[in-house]
GROMACS .gro file of C-alpha atoms in nm:
model
  441
    1MET     CA    1  -0.557  -2.294  -0.875
    2ARG     CA    2  -0.829  -2.435  -1.094
    3ASN     CA    3  -0.958  -2.071  -1.170
    4THR     CA    4  -0.600  -1.977  -1.255
    5LYS     CA    5  -0.555  -2.267  -1.484
    6ARG     CA    6  -0.912  -2.169  -1.646
    7CYS     CA    7  -0.789  -1.842  -1.702
    8ILE     CA    8  -0.448  -1.912  -1.856
    9VAL     CA    9  -0.653  -2.174  -2.098
   10TYR     CA   10  -0.886  -1.906  -2.185
   11LEU     CA   11  -0.631  -1.643  -2.264
   12ALA     CA   12  -0.449  -1.910  -2.475
   13ILE     CA   13  -0.769  -1.971  -2.667
   14ILE     CA   14  -0.795  -1.605  -2.730
   15PHE     CA   15  -0.411  -1.539  -2.828
   16ALA     CA   16  -0.439  -1.843  -3.070
   17ALA     CA   17  -0.768  -1.697  -3.231
   18LEU     CA   18  -0.610  -1.339  -3.246
   19SER     CA   19  -0.298  -1.481  -3.417
   20PHE     CA   20  -0.499  -1.671  -3.650
   21MET     CA   21  -0.735  -1.408  -3.771
   22HIS     CA   22  -0.420  -1.197  -3.775
   23ASN     CA   23  -0.246  -1.432  -4.008
   24ALA     CA   24  -0.586  -1.456  -4.217
   25TYR     CA   25  -0.631  -1.085  -4.236
   26ALA     CA   26  -0.612  -0.973  -4.614
   27PHE     CA   27  -0.546  -0.607  -4.709
   28SER     CA   28  -0.708  -0.469  -5.026
   29GLY     CA   29  -0.740  -0.169  -5.216
   30GLU     CA   30  -0.708  -0.006  -5.559
   31VAL     CA   31  -0.409   0.162  -5.683
   32THR     CA   32  -0.504   0.534  -5.767
   33SER     CA   33  -0.166   0.694  -5.840
   34VAL     CA   34   0.136   0.506  -5.933
   35TYR     CA   35   0.521   0.576  -5.874
   36GLY     CA   36   0.701   0.834  -6.093
   37TRP     CA   37   0.631   1.165  -6.271
   38ARG     CA   38   0.271   1.301  -6.217
   39ILE     CA   39   0.063   1.649  -6.159
   40HIS     CA   40   0.036   1.689  -5.801
   41PRO     CA   41  -0.377   1.678  -5.726
   42ILE     CA   42  -0.329   1.926  -5.479
   43PHE     CA   43  -0.060   2.186  -5.580
   44GLY     CA   44  -0.127   2.125  -5.954
   45ILE     CA   45   0.242   2.120  -6.069
   46GLY     CA   46   0.453   1.847  -6.207
   47LYS     CA   47   0.613   1.651  -5.921
   48GLY     CA   48   0.779   1.300  -5.841
   49HIS     CA   49   0.551   1.043  -5.686
   50GLU     CA   50   0.782   0.860  -5.464
   51GLY     CA   51   0.533   0.567  -5.396
   52ILE     CA   52   0.209   0.451  -5.469
   53ASP     CA   53  -0.139   0.532  -5.342
   54VAL     CA   54  -0.383   0.240  -5.242
   55ALA     CA   55  -0.743   0.371  -5.198
   56VAL     CA   56  -0.925   0.217  -4.894
   57PRO     CA   57  -1.165   0.365  -4.648
   58ALA     CA   58  -1.073   0.573  -4.336
   59GLY     CA   59  -1.028   0.348  -4.009
   60VAL     CA   60  -0.912   0.037  -4.208
   61GLY     CA   61  -0.590  -0.165  -4.031
   62VAL     CA   62  -0.303  -0.124  -4.264
   63PRO     CA   63  -0.070  -0.431  -4.223
   64SER     CA   64   0.317  -0.415  -4.252
   65LEU     CA   65   0.448  -0.534  -4.552
   66VAL     CA   66   0.750  -0.688  -4.390
   67THR     CA   67   0.899  -0.825  -4.068
   68GLY     CA   68   1.125  -0.549  -3.908
   69THR     CA   69   1.169  -0.303  -3.662
   70VAL     CA   70   0.953   0.052  -3.652
   71VAL     CA   71   1.221   0.315  -3.719
   72TYR     CA   72   0.971   0.625  -3.765
   73SER     CA   73   0.615   0.660  -3.602
   74GLY     CA   74   0.472   1.016  -3.590
   75TRP     CA   75   0.353   1.342  -3.770
   76CYS     CA   76   0.562   1.404  -4.086
   77GLY     CA   77   0.471   1.710  -4.259
   78GLY     CA   78   0.278   1.627  -4.592
   79TYR     CA   79   0.268   1.274  -4.506
   80GLY     CA   80   0.042   1.330  -4.215
   81TYR     CA   81   0.103   1.054  -3.950
   82PHE     CA   82   0.349   0.827  -4.084
   83ILE     CA   83   0.548   0.512  -4.003
   84SER     CA   84   0.830   0.339  -4.118
   85VAL     CA   85   0.934  -0.016  -4.053
   86GLN     CA   86   1.273  -0.131  -4.179
   87ASP     CA   87   1.366  -0.481  -4.294
   88SER     CA   88   1.656  -0.704  -4.245
   89MET     CA   89   1.821  -0.575  -4.535
   90GLY     CA   90   1.790  -0.216  -4.435
   91VAL     CA   91   1.507  -0.131  -4.682
   92CYS     CA   92   1.245   0.091  -4.524
   93TRP     CA   93   0.880   0.057  -4.608
   94ASN     CA   94   0.705   0.384  -4.551
   95MET     CA   95   0.313   0.446  -4.513
   96GLY     CA   96   0.184   0.799  -4.489
   97HIS     CA   97  -0.179   0.966  -4.430
   98ASN     CA   98  -0.269   0.749  -4.154
   99SER     CA   99  -0.531   0.872  -3.894
  100GLN     CA  100  -0.333   0.664  -3.632
  101LEU     CA  101  -0.009   0.493  -3.551
  102LEU     CA  102  -0.013   0.175  -3.326
  103TYR     CA  103   0.330   0.126  -3.242
  104PRO     CA  104   0.630   0.365  -3.134
  105VAL     CA  105   0.973   0.385  -3.286
  106GLY     CA  106   1.183   0.045  -3.174
  107THR     CA  107   0.891  -0.197  -3.189
  108HIS     CA  108   0.965  -0.495  -3.342
  109VAL     CA  109   0.660  -0.581  -3.587
  110GLU     CA  110   0.591  -0.900  -3.805
  111GLN     CA  111   0.469  -0.909  -4.187
  112GLY     CA  112   0.103  -0.862  -4.170
  113GLN     CA  113   0.102  -0.711  -3.851
  114VAL     CA  114  -0.141  -0.417  -3.825
  115ILE     CA  115   0.055  -0.119  -3.755
  116ALA     CA  116  -0.152   0.195  -3.860
  117ILE     CA  117  -0.518   0.274  -3.917
  118SER     CA  118  -0.603   0.438  -4.269
  119GLY     CA  119  -0.704   0.811  -4.311
  120SER     CA  120  -0.660   1.111  -4.468
  121THR     CA  121  -0.395   1.322  -4.287
  122GLY     CA  122  -0.150   1.550  -4.439
  123ASN     CA  123  -0.140   1.647  -4.789
  124SER     CA  124  -0.430   1.401  -4.907
  125THR     CA  125  -0.765   1.461  -5.112
  126GLY     CA  126  -0.916   1.152  -4.970
  127PRO     CA  127  -0.866   0.813  -4.763
  128HIS     CA  128  -0.574   0.619  -4.878
  129VAL     CA  129  -0.242   0.462  -4.802
  130HIS     CA  130   0.060   0.600  -4.942
  131VAL     CA  131   0.351   0.339  -4.967
  132GLU     CA  132   0.729   0.423  -5.031
  133ARG     CA  133   1.008   0.155  -5.055
  134ARG     CA  134   1.307   0.355  -4.961
  135LEU     CA  135   1.690   0.210  -4.955
  136LEU     CA  136   1.895   0.208  -4.646
  137ASP     CA  137   1.694   0.488  -4.454
  138VAL     CA  138   1.350   0.651  -4.399
  139PHE     CA  139   1.420   0.915  -4.676
  140GLY     CA  140   1.659   0.734  -4.869
  141ASP     CA  141   1.647   0.666  -5.245
  142THR     CA  142   1.325   0.548  -5.366
  143THR     CA  143   1.234   0.240  -5.595
  144ASP     CA  144   0.895   0.140  -5.747
  145PRO     CA  145   0.714  -0.066  -5.475
  146LEU     CA  146   0.443  -0.174  -5.679
  147ASP     CA  147   0.534  -0.549  -5.759
  148TYR     CA  148   0.603  -0.624  -5.372
  149VAL     CA  149   0.304  -0.466  -5.268
  150ALA     CA  150   0.085  -0.640  -5.517
  151SER     CA  151   0.270  -0.976  -5.400
  152GLN     CA  152   0.126  -0.912  -5.035
  153TRP     CA  153  -0.197  -0.716  -5.063
  154ASP     CA  154  -0.499  -0.735  -5.306
  155LEU     CA  155  -0.477  -0.421  -5.528
  156SER     CA  156  -0.809  -0.527  -5.756
  157GLY     CA  157  -1.002  -0.308  -5.511
  158TRP     CA  158  -1.162  -0.247  -5.161
  159ASP     CA  159  -1.295  -0.568  -5.065
  160PRO     CA  160  -1.480  -0.538  -4.719
  161ASN     CA  161  -1.511  -0.904  -4.695
  162ASN     CA  162  -1.124  -0.933  -4.680
  163SER     CA  163  -1.052  -0.620  -4.478
  164THR     CA  164  -1.297  -0.691  -4.173
  165GLY     CA  165  -1.081  -0.941  -4.017
  166VAL     CA  166  -0.947  -0.868  -3.655
  167PHE     CA  167  -0.831  -0.543  -3.714
  168GLY     CA  168  -1.032  -0.412  -3.997
  169ASN     CA  169  -1.296  -0.140  -3.867
  170ILE     CA  170  -1.275  -0.268  -3.498
  171VAL     CA  171  -1.016   0.023  -3.367
  172PRO     CA  172  -1.269   0.315  -3.314
  173ASN     CA  173  -1.156   0.679  -3.340
  174ILE     CA  174  -1.217   0.843  -3.053
  175ASP     CA  175  -1.284   1.204  -3.100
  176PHE     CA  176  -1.357   1.375  -2.755
  177ASP     CA  177  -1.290   1.735  -2.634
  178PHE     CA  178  -1.259   1.805  -2.285
  179SER     CA  179  -1.203   2.168  -2.291
  180ASN     CA  180  -1.581   2.276  -2.206
  181TYR     CA  181  -1.588   2.016  -1.934
  182PHE     CA  182  -1.527   1.992  -1.556
  183ALA     CA  183  -1.466   2.384  -1.559
  184PRO     CA  184  -1.635   2.550  -1.245
  185SER     CA  185  -1.942   2.723  -1.355
  186GLU     CA  186  -2.092   3.058  -1.264
  187GLU     CA  187  -2.372   2.886  -1.060
  188LEU     CA  188  -2.120   2.720  -0.843
  189LEU     CA  189  -1.964   3.085  -0.774
  190LYS     CA  190  -2.302   3.219  -0.700
  191VAL     CA  191  -2.389   2.945  -0.471
  192THR     CA  192  -2.070   3.005  -0.276
  193LYS     CA  193  -2.112   3.361  -0.262
  194LYS     CA  194  -2.451   3.315  -0.125
  195ILE     CA  195  -2.334   3.098   0.168
  196LEU     CA  196  -2.070   3.346   0.262
  197GLU     CA  197  -2.355   3.624   0.236
  198LEU     CA  198  -2.559   3.450   0.473
  199LEU     CA  199  -2.249   3.353   0.722
  200LYS     CA  200  -2.118   3.717   0.727
  201PRO     CA  201  -2.467   3.865   0.868
  202ALA     CA  202  -2.485   3.575   1.112
  203LEU     CA  203  -2.168   3.730   1.284
  204ASP     CA  204  -2.374   4.032   1.379
  205PHE     CA  205  -2.696   3.829   1.478
  206VAL     CA  206  -2.469   3.644   1.712
  207SER     CA  207  -2.296   3.909   1.877
  208GLU     CA  208  -2.589   4.106   1.925
  209ASN     CA  209  -2.794   3.779   2.071
  210LEU     CA  210  -2.491   3.730   2.290
  211VAL     CA  211  -2.454   4.079   2.430
  212GLU     CA  212  -2.803   4.063   2.551
  213LEU     CA  213  -2.714   3.751   2.720
  214MET     CA  214  -2.368   3.881   2.861
  215ILE     CA  215  -2.584   4.165   3.004
  216SER     CA  216  -2.853   3.929   3.166
  217LEU     CA  217  -2.558   3.721   3.294
  218PHE     CA  218  -2.380   4.027   3.448
  219VAL     CA  219  -2.720   4.118   3.623
  220ILE     CA  220  -2.781   3.787   3.746
  221ASP     CA  221  -2.409   3.777   3.885
  222LEU     CA  222  -2.423   4.116   4.028
  223ALA     CA  223  -2.748   4.033   4.218
  224VAL     CA  224  -2.643   3.710   4.348
  225TYR     CA  225  -2.340   3.902   4.477
  226LEU     CA  226  -2.534   4.151   4.635
  227LEU     CA  227  -2.793   3.924   4.776
  228THR     CA  228  -2.535   3.691   4.936
  229GLY     CA  229  -2.384   3.983   5.107
  230VAL     CA  230  -2.713   4.132   5.234
  231LEU     CA  231  -2.804   3.765   5.370
  232GLY     CA  232  -2.458   3.727   5.526
  233VAL     CA  233  -2.397   3.425   5.326
  234ARG     CA  234  -2.059   3.594   5.221
  235PRO     CA  235  -1.940   3.932   5.394
  236ILE     CA  236  -1.892   4.215   5.143
  237LYS     CA  237  -1.561   4.367   5.274
  238ASP     CA  238  -1.542   4.621   4.991
  239PHE     CA  239  -1.704   4.706   4.655
  240SER     CA  240  -1.365   4.737   4.510
  241GLU     CA  241  -1.361   4.372   4.450
  242LEU     CA  242  -1.619   4.428   4.177
  243ILE     CA  243  -1.425   4.641   3.957
  244PRO     CA  244  -1.219   4.334   3.826
  245LYS     CA  245  -1.559   4.162   3.764
  246ILE     CA  246  -1.712   4.480   3.623
  247MET     CA  247  -1.382   4.496   3.397
  248ARG     CA  248  -1.417   4.154   3.282
  249TYR     CA  249  -1.757   4.182   3.170
  250GLY     CA  250  -1.685   4.503   2.993
  251PHE     CA  251  -1.408   4.345   2.810
  252PHE     CA  252  -1.612   4.074   2.681
  253PHE     CA  253  -1.886   4.305   2.595
  254TRP     CA  254  -1.667   4.499   2.383
  255LEU     CA  255  -1.529   4.161   2.229
  256LEU     CA  256  -1.863   4.055   2.132
  257GLN     CA  257  -2.002   4.386   1.997
  258SER     CA  258  -1.665   4.410   1.818
  259TRP     CA  259  -1.650   4.064   1.682
  260HIS     CA  260  -1.783   4.117   1.330
  261TRP     CA  261  -1.517   4.399   1.290
  262LEU     CA  262  -1.256   4.196   1.432
  263VAL     CA  263  -1.326   3.922   1.158
  264SER     CA  264  -1.367   4.175   0.883
  265ASN     CA  265  -1.066   4.426   0.945
  266MET     CA  266  -0.848   4.220   1.168
  267PHE     CA  267  -0.859   3.831   1.072
  268VAL     CA  268  -0.938   3.838   0.695
  269PRO     CA  269  -0.655   4.105   0.653
  270MET     CA  270  -0.394   3.903   0.855
  271ILE     CA  271  -0.498   3.617   0.637
  272GLU     CA  272  -0.448   3.799   0.294
  273ASN     CA  273  -0.125   3.958   0.436
  274ILE     CA  274   0.043   3.675   0.573
  275SER     CA  275  -0.059   3.463   0.258
  276SER     CA  276   0.048   3.728   0.014
  277THR     CA  277   0.383   3.804   0.201
  278TYR     CA  278   0.482   3.430   0.177
  279SER     CA  279   0.346   3.298  -0.149
  280GLY     CA  280   0.485   3.596  -0.341
  281GLN     CA  281   0.141   3.653  -0.464
  282SER     CA  282  -0.145   3.915  -0.407
  283PHE     CA  283  -0.389   3.720  -0.231
  284SER     CA  284  -0.753   3.826  -0.093
  285GLU     CA  285  -1.068   3.649  -0.007
  286SER     CA  286  -1.205   3.692  -0.367
  287SER     CA  287  -0.872   3.462  -0.489
  288PHE     CA  288  -1.047   3.156  -0.324
  289LEU     CA  289  -1.348   3.257  -0.532
  290GLN     CA  290  -1.173   3.266  -0.854
  291PHE     CA  291  -1.240   2.893  -0.963
  292GLU     CA  292  -1.073   2.956  -1.312
  293ALA     CA  293  -0.764   3.058  -1.192
  294PHE     CA  294  -0.640   2.722  -1.058
  295PHE     CA  295  -0.841   2.522  -1.336
  296THR     CA  296  -0.673   2.749  -1.620
  297SER     CA  297  -0.350   2.693  -1.486
  298VAL     CA  298  -0.378   2.312  -1.522
  299THR     CA  299  -0.565   2.311  -1.836
  300HIS     CA  300  -0.313   2.540  -2.022
  301LEU     CA  301  -0.040   2.292  -1.916
  302ILE     CA  302  -0.226   2.007  -2.041
  303LYS     CA  303  -0.417   2.189  -2.337
  304PRO     CA  304  -0.287   1.945  -2.616
  305PHE     CA  305  -0.416   1.630  -2.437
  306LEU     CA  306  -0.779   1.786  -2.381
  307HIS     CA  307  -0.890   1.715  -2.742
  308ILE     CA  308  -0.857   1.366  -2.801
  309ASN     CA  309  -0.875   1.259  -3.160
  310GLU     CA  310  -0.696   1.086  -3.427
  311GLN     CA  311  -0.352   1.239  -3.372
  312PHE     CA  312  -0.307   0.981  -3.102
  313SER     CA  313  -0.298   0.634  -3.153
  314PHE     CA  314  -0.559   0.408  -3.032
  315LEU     CA  315  -0.386   0.268  -2.703
  316THR     CA  316  -0.292   0.674  -2.611
  317GLN     CA  317  -0.648   0.747  -2.662
  318LEU     CA  318  -0.766   0.507  -2.425
  319LEU     CA  319  -0.495   0.610  -2.167
  320LEU     CA  320  -0.588   1.004  -2.212
  321MET     CA  321  -0.959   0.910  -2.160
  322ILE     CA  322  -0.878   0.778  -1.825
  323LEU     CA  323  -0.604   1.027  -1.743
  324VAL     CA  324  -0.774   1.355  -1.846
  325PRO     CA  325  -1.112   1.329  -1.633
  326ILE     CA  326  -0.892   1.217  -1.342
  327ILE     CA  327  -0.653   1.527  -1.356
  328LEU     CA  328  -0.968   1.766  -1.415
  329THR     CA  329  -1.148   1.592  -1.138
  330LEU     CA  330  -0.853   1.681  -0.932
  331CYS     CA  331  -0.873   2.053  -1.032
  332LEU     CA  332  -1.225   2.056  -0.918
  333PHE     CA  333  -1.149   1.898  -0.579
  334VAL     CA  334  -0.887   2.153  -0.517
  335THR     CA  335  -1.118   2.414  -0.605
  336PHE     CA  336  -1.392   2.279  -0.377
  337TYR     CA  337  -1.108   2.218  -0.106
  338MET     CA  338  -1.042   2.590  -0.109
  339VAL     CA  339  -1.406   2.717  -0.082
  340TYR     CA  340  -1.449   2.469   0.205
  341LYS     CA  341  -1.164   2.621   0.396
  342LEU     CA  342  -1.294   2.938   0.358
  343VAL     CA  343  -1.655   2.859   0.443
  344VAL     CA  344  -1.542   2.663   0.765
  345PHE     CA  345  -1.357   2.968   0.873
  346TYR     CA  346  -1.662   3.195   0.851
  347ILE     CA  347  -1.851   2.895   1.044
  348MET     CA  348  -1.575   2.899   1.323
  349CYS     CA  349  -1.609   3.264   1.333
  350VAL     CA  350  -1.981   3.260   1.411
  351PHE     CA  351  -1.961   2.980   1.665
  352GLY     CA  352  -1.640   3.073   1.781
  353ALA     CA  353  -1.845   3.380   1.950
  354LEU     CA  354  -2.017   3.152   2.167
  355GLY     CA  355  -1.702   3.104   2.361
  356ILE     CA  356  -1.666   3.439   2.486
  357PRO     CA  357  -1.947   3.429   2.763
  358LEU     CA  358  -1.840   3.088   2.843
  359MET     CA  359  -1.496   3.224   2.940
  360ILE     CA  360  -1.647   3.438   3.219
  361TYR     CA  361  -1.698   3.142   3.451
  362SER     CA  362  -1.417   2.941   3.587
  363LYS     CA  363  -1.649   2.621   3.503
  364THR     CA  364  -1.706   2.694   3.148
  365GLU     CA  365  -1.383   2.887   3.070
  366TYR     CA  366  -1.213   2.549   2.938
  367TYR     CA  367  -1.533   2.540   2.670
  368GLY     CA  368  -1.483   2.880   2.603
  369LYS     CA  369  -1.098   2.862   2.526
  370ASN     CA  370  -1.164   2.544   2.304
  371LEU     CA  371  -1.412   2.769   2.088
  372ILE     CA  372  -1.182   3.053   2.063
  373SER     CA  373  -0.891   2.862   1.979
  374ALA     CA  374  -1.095   2.699   1.716
  375VAL     CA  375  -1.125   3.034   1.549
  376PHE     CA  376  -0.745   3.109   1.541
  377THR     CA  377  -0.672   2.729   1.425
  378ALA     CA  378  -0.931   2.800   1.116
  379ILE     CA  379  -0.725   3.138   1.071
  380PHE     CA  380  -0.399   2.954   1.061
  381ASP     CA  381  -0.550   2.671   0.855
  382LEU     CA  382  -0.661   2.899   0.604
  383ILE     CA  383  -0.331   3.067   0.591
  384VAL     CA  384  -0.144   2.756   0.523
  385SER     CA  385  -0.391   2.667   0.248
  386ALA     CA  386  -0.367   2.993   0.083
  387PHE     CA  387  -0.020   2.958   0.092
  388ILE     CA  388   0.001   2.610  -0.097
  389TYR     CA  389  -0.266   2.723  -0.315
  390SER     CA  390  -0.092   3.023  -0.433
  391ILE     CA  391   0.254   2.834  -0.457
  392VAL     CA  392   0.118   2.576  -0.671
  393ILE     CA  393  -0.057   2.816  -0.901
  394ASN     CA  394   0.265   3.035  -0.935
  395THR     CA  395   0.465   2.682  -1.004
  396LEU     CA  396   0.207   2.597  -1.283
  397ASN     CA  397   0.218   2.896  -1.451
  398GLY     CA  398   0.575   2.874  -1.461
  399PHE     CA  399   0.582   2.579  -1.686
  400GLU     CA  400   0.593   2.545  -2.045
  401PRO     CA  401   0.281   2.397  -2.204
  402LEU     CA  402   0.325   2.016  -2.285
  403THR     CA  403   0.335   1.919  -2.608
  404ALA     CA  404   0.135   1.639  -2.815
  405ASP     CA  405   0.413   1.409  -2.841
  406SER     CA  406   0.530   1.411  -2.487
  407VAL     CA  407   0.276   1.167  -2.349
  408ALA     CA  408   0.503   1.027  -2.137
  409THR     CA  409   0.581   1.351  -1.959
  410PHE     CA  410   0.181   1.411  -1.915
  411VAL     CA  411   0.146   1.067  -1.735
  412VAL     CA  412   0.431   1.152  -1.509
  413PHE     CA  413   0.290   1.496  -1.449
  414VAL     CA  414  -0.060   1.316  -1.374
  415LEU     CA  415   0.099   1.106  -1.100
  416ALA     CA  416   0.277   1.374  -0.944
  417PHE     CA  417  -0.026   1.621  -0.945
  418THR     CA  418  -0.258   1.339  -0.783
  419PHE     CA  419   0.017   1.279  -0.534
  420LEU     CA  420   0.021   1.651  -0.438
  421VAL     CA  421  -0.337   1.676  -0.417
  422TRP     CA  422  -0.343   1.378  -0.202
  423MET     CA  423  -0.081   1.516   0.034
  424VAL     CA  424  -0.204   1.876   0.073
  425PRO     CA  425  -0.488   1.790   0.283
  426ILE     CA  426  -0.286   1.562   0.503
  427LEU     CA  427  -0.039   1.836   0.570
  428SER     CA  428  -0.280   2.082   0.652
  429THR     CA  429  -0.479   1.875   0.892
  430ARG     CA  430  -0.130   1.753   1.074
  431VAL     CA  431   0.002   2.114   1.089
  432THR     CA  432  -0.332   2.265   1.201
  433LYS     CA  433  -0.368   1.987   1.448
  434HIS     CA  434  -0.023   2.082   1.604
  435PHE     CA  435  -0.092   2.452   1.597
  436ASN     CA  436  -0.474   2.356   1.790
  437ALA     CA  437  -0.264   2.162   2.034
  438LEU     CA  438  -0.027   2.430   2.134
  439LEU     CA  439  -0.304   2.666   2.155
  440ASN     CA  440  -0.474   2.454   2.412
  441ASN     CA  441  -0.167   2.372   2.636
   0.00000   0.00000   0.00000
C-alpha cells in the first residue's frame, strides 16, 4: 500500500513538472515568407501564399496556437505532413511540412501543447512550419495569421534556449528499415540441406546393417528350432511349420531392403500428393526449403510498415519498433517449425526401421509396432503441417497489402497472426496424438 501511494506521488510530481515545462515552453523562429502574392520558391511562378513560413530546425516541437480539436492529421500533398486544429469559433489553424504528427483527428489539444515535430516534408526547400488561418473549414477562406502568431510565438528568430523545453528536440526521429532483417539466409538453406543429405543415406545404412542382423537372427532361430528337435526338447512333427516362419522372415527382409525405396517413392509422394490435393497448391519436399515463400508473403502484406521513419508519429514509431520484429520473428519461427517437421520425419524413418526386426518376436513385437507407428504418425504430422502451411500462404497471398495509414489494421493483423502461429503447433500436436493412439489401439 505504501509503495502504491509512493508511485502515485511520483507520477503526480512528474505530471506537474511536465505541465510546468509544457506551459513554459516558448516557440521561436523567423518569418521567411509572409502572407500574400509571391514567386513560388520551387515552381518559380507567381502564386498566392495562403499562410506564413516560420523557419526552425527540423525536430523541434511545434505547439498548437489555440485550444481546440484536431480536424486533420496526415499527409496532404504539397503540405507534407499536415495538422489542423479548429478552435471554438470554427477557425482552423493549419501547420504543414512537419516531420511527425503527434495526435490523430478528434483529439482535444490545449493552446501551447506540442502537436507536431518540425521538418521539411512536401513541397519545401528547408525545415520550417507553414502556418495558415482558415475560416470555418480546414481549406476554407484564408486571412493573414501573422498578428496572432506573433502574439503567441517569438518571431525574432530561432532561439535554442527557448525552444529546448520539454518537447523541443527530445522526440527522436526513428529511421529503421526492417526489409533486410530476419529474412532466412542462404546459409540456413545450406545447413538444412546438409542435414537431409546426411539423413537420407542413413536409411540405407540402417537397412543394410539390419538385414545382416535379420539374417543372423534367422540363422539362430532356425538352429534353435532344429537343435531342440534333435535333442527331443520339442518334437518336430512336420517341417511345413517352418514355411510361415520363413515367409515371415522373407517379408521383413524385403521390408528392410526396400525401406529407403518405400520412404522415397511411397511415403514422400504420399505426403506431397495429399498435401497438394487438400491445400489446392502444388506441394513438394522442396516447398519446406523455400524459406522465402512464407516470409515474402508476410512482408509483402506489411511492406509499408517495414521502413519506420518520419512518415509515422513518434508513438506509432515506437509501436512499430515492437510489433514489426515480433511478426518477423514469428515468420522465422514458422519457417524453422516446418523444417523441424521435415527433419523429424526423416529421423523417424531412420529409427523406425529398427522396429522391423523387433516385430518378429512376440515379446518385442509391441516395441516394434510402436516404432513403425511412429513413422506413420510422422507422415501424418507432416501432411497436416504441409496442409496448414499451404493454406496460410495462399490466404496471405490473397490479401491486398496494407497501407501506411492503416496502423490499426496492422495491429489487428499482428494479433491474429500471433494467435495463428501459437495455435498451429498445438493443433498439430493434438491431431497427431489422436492419430498415434488409433494406430496403437
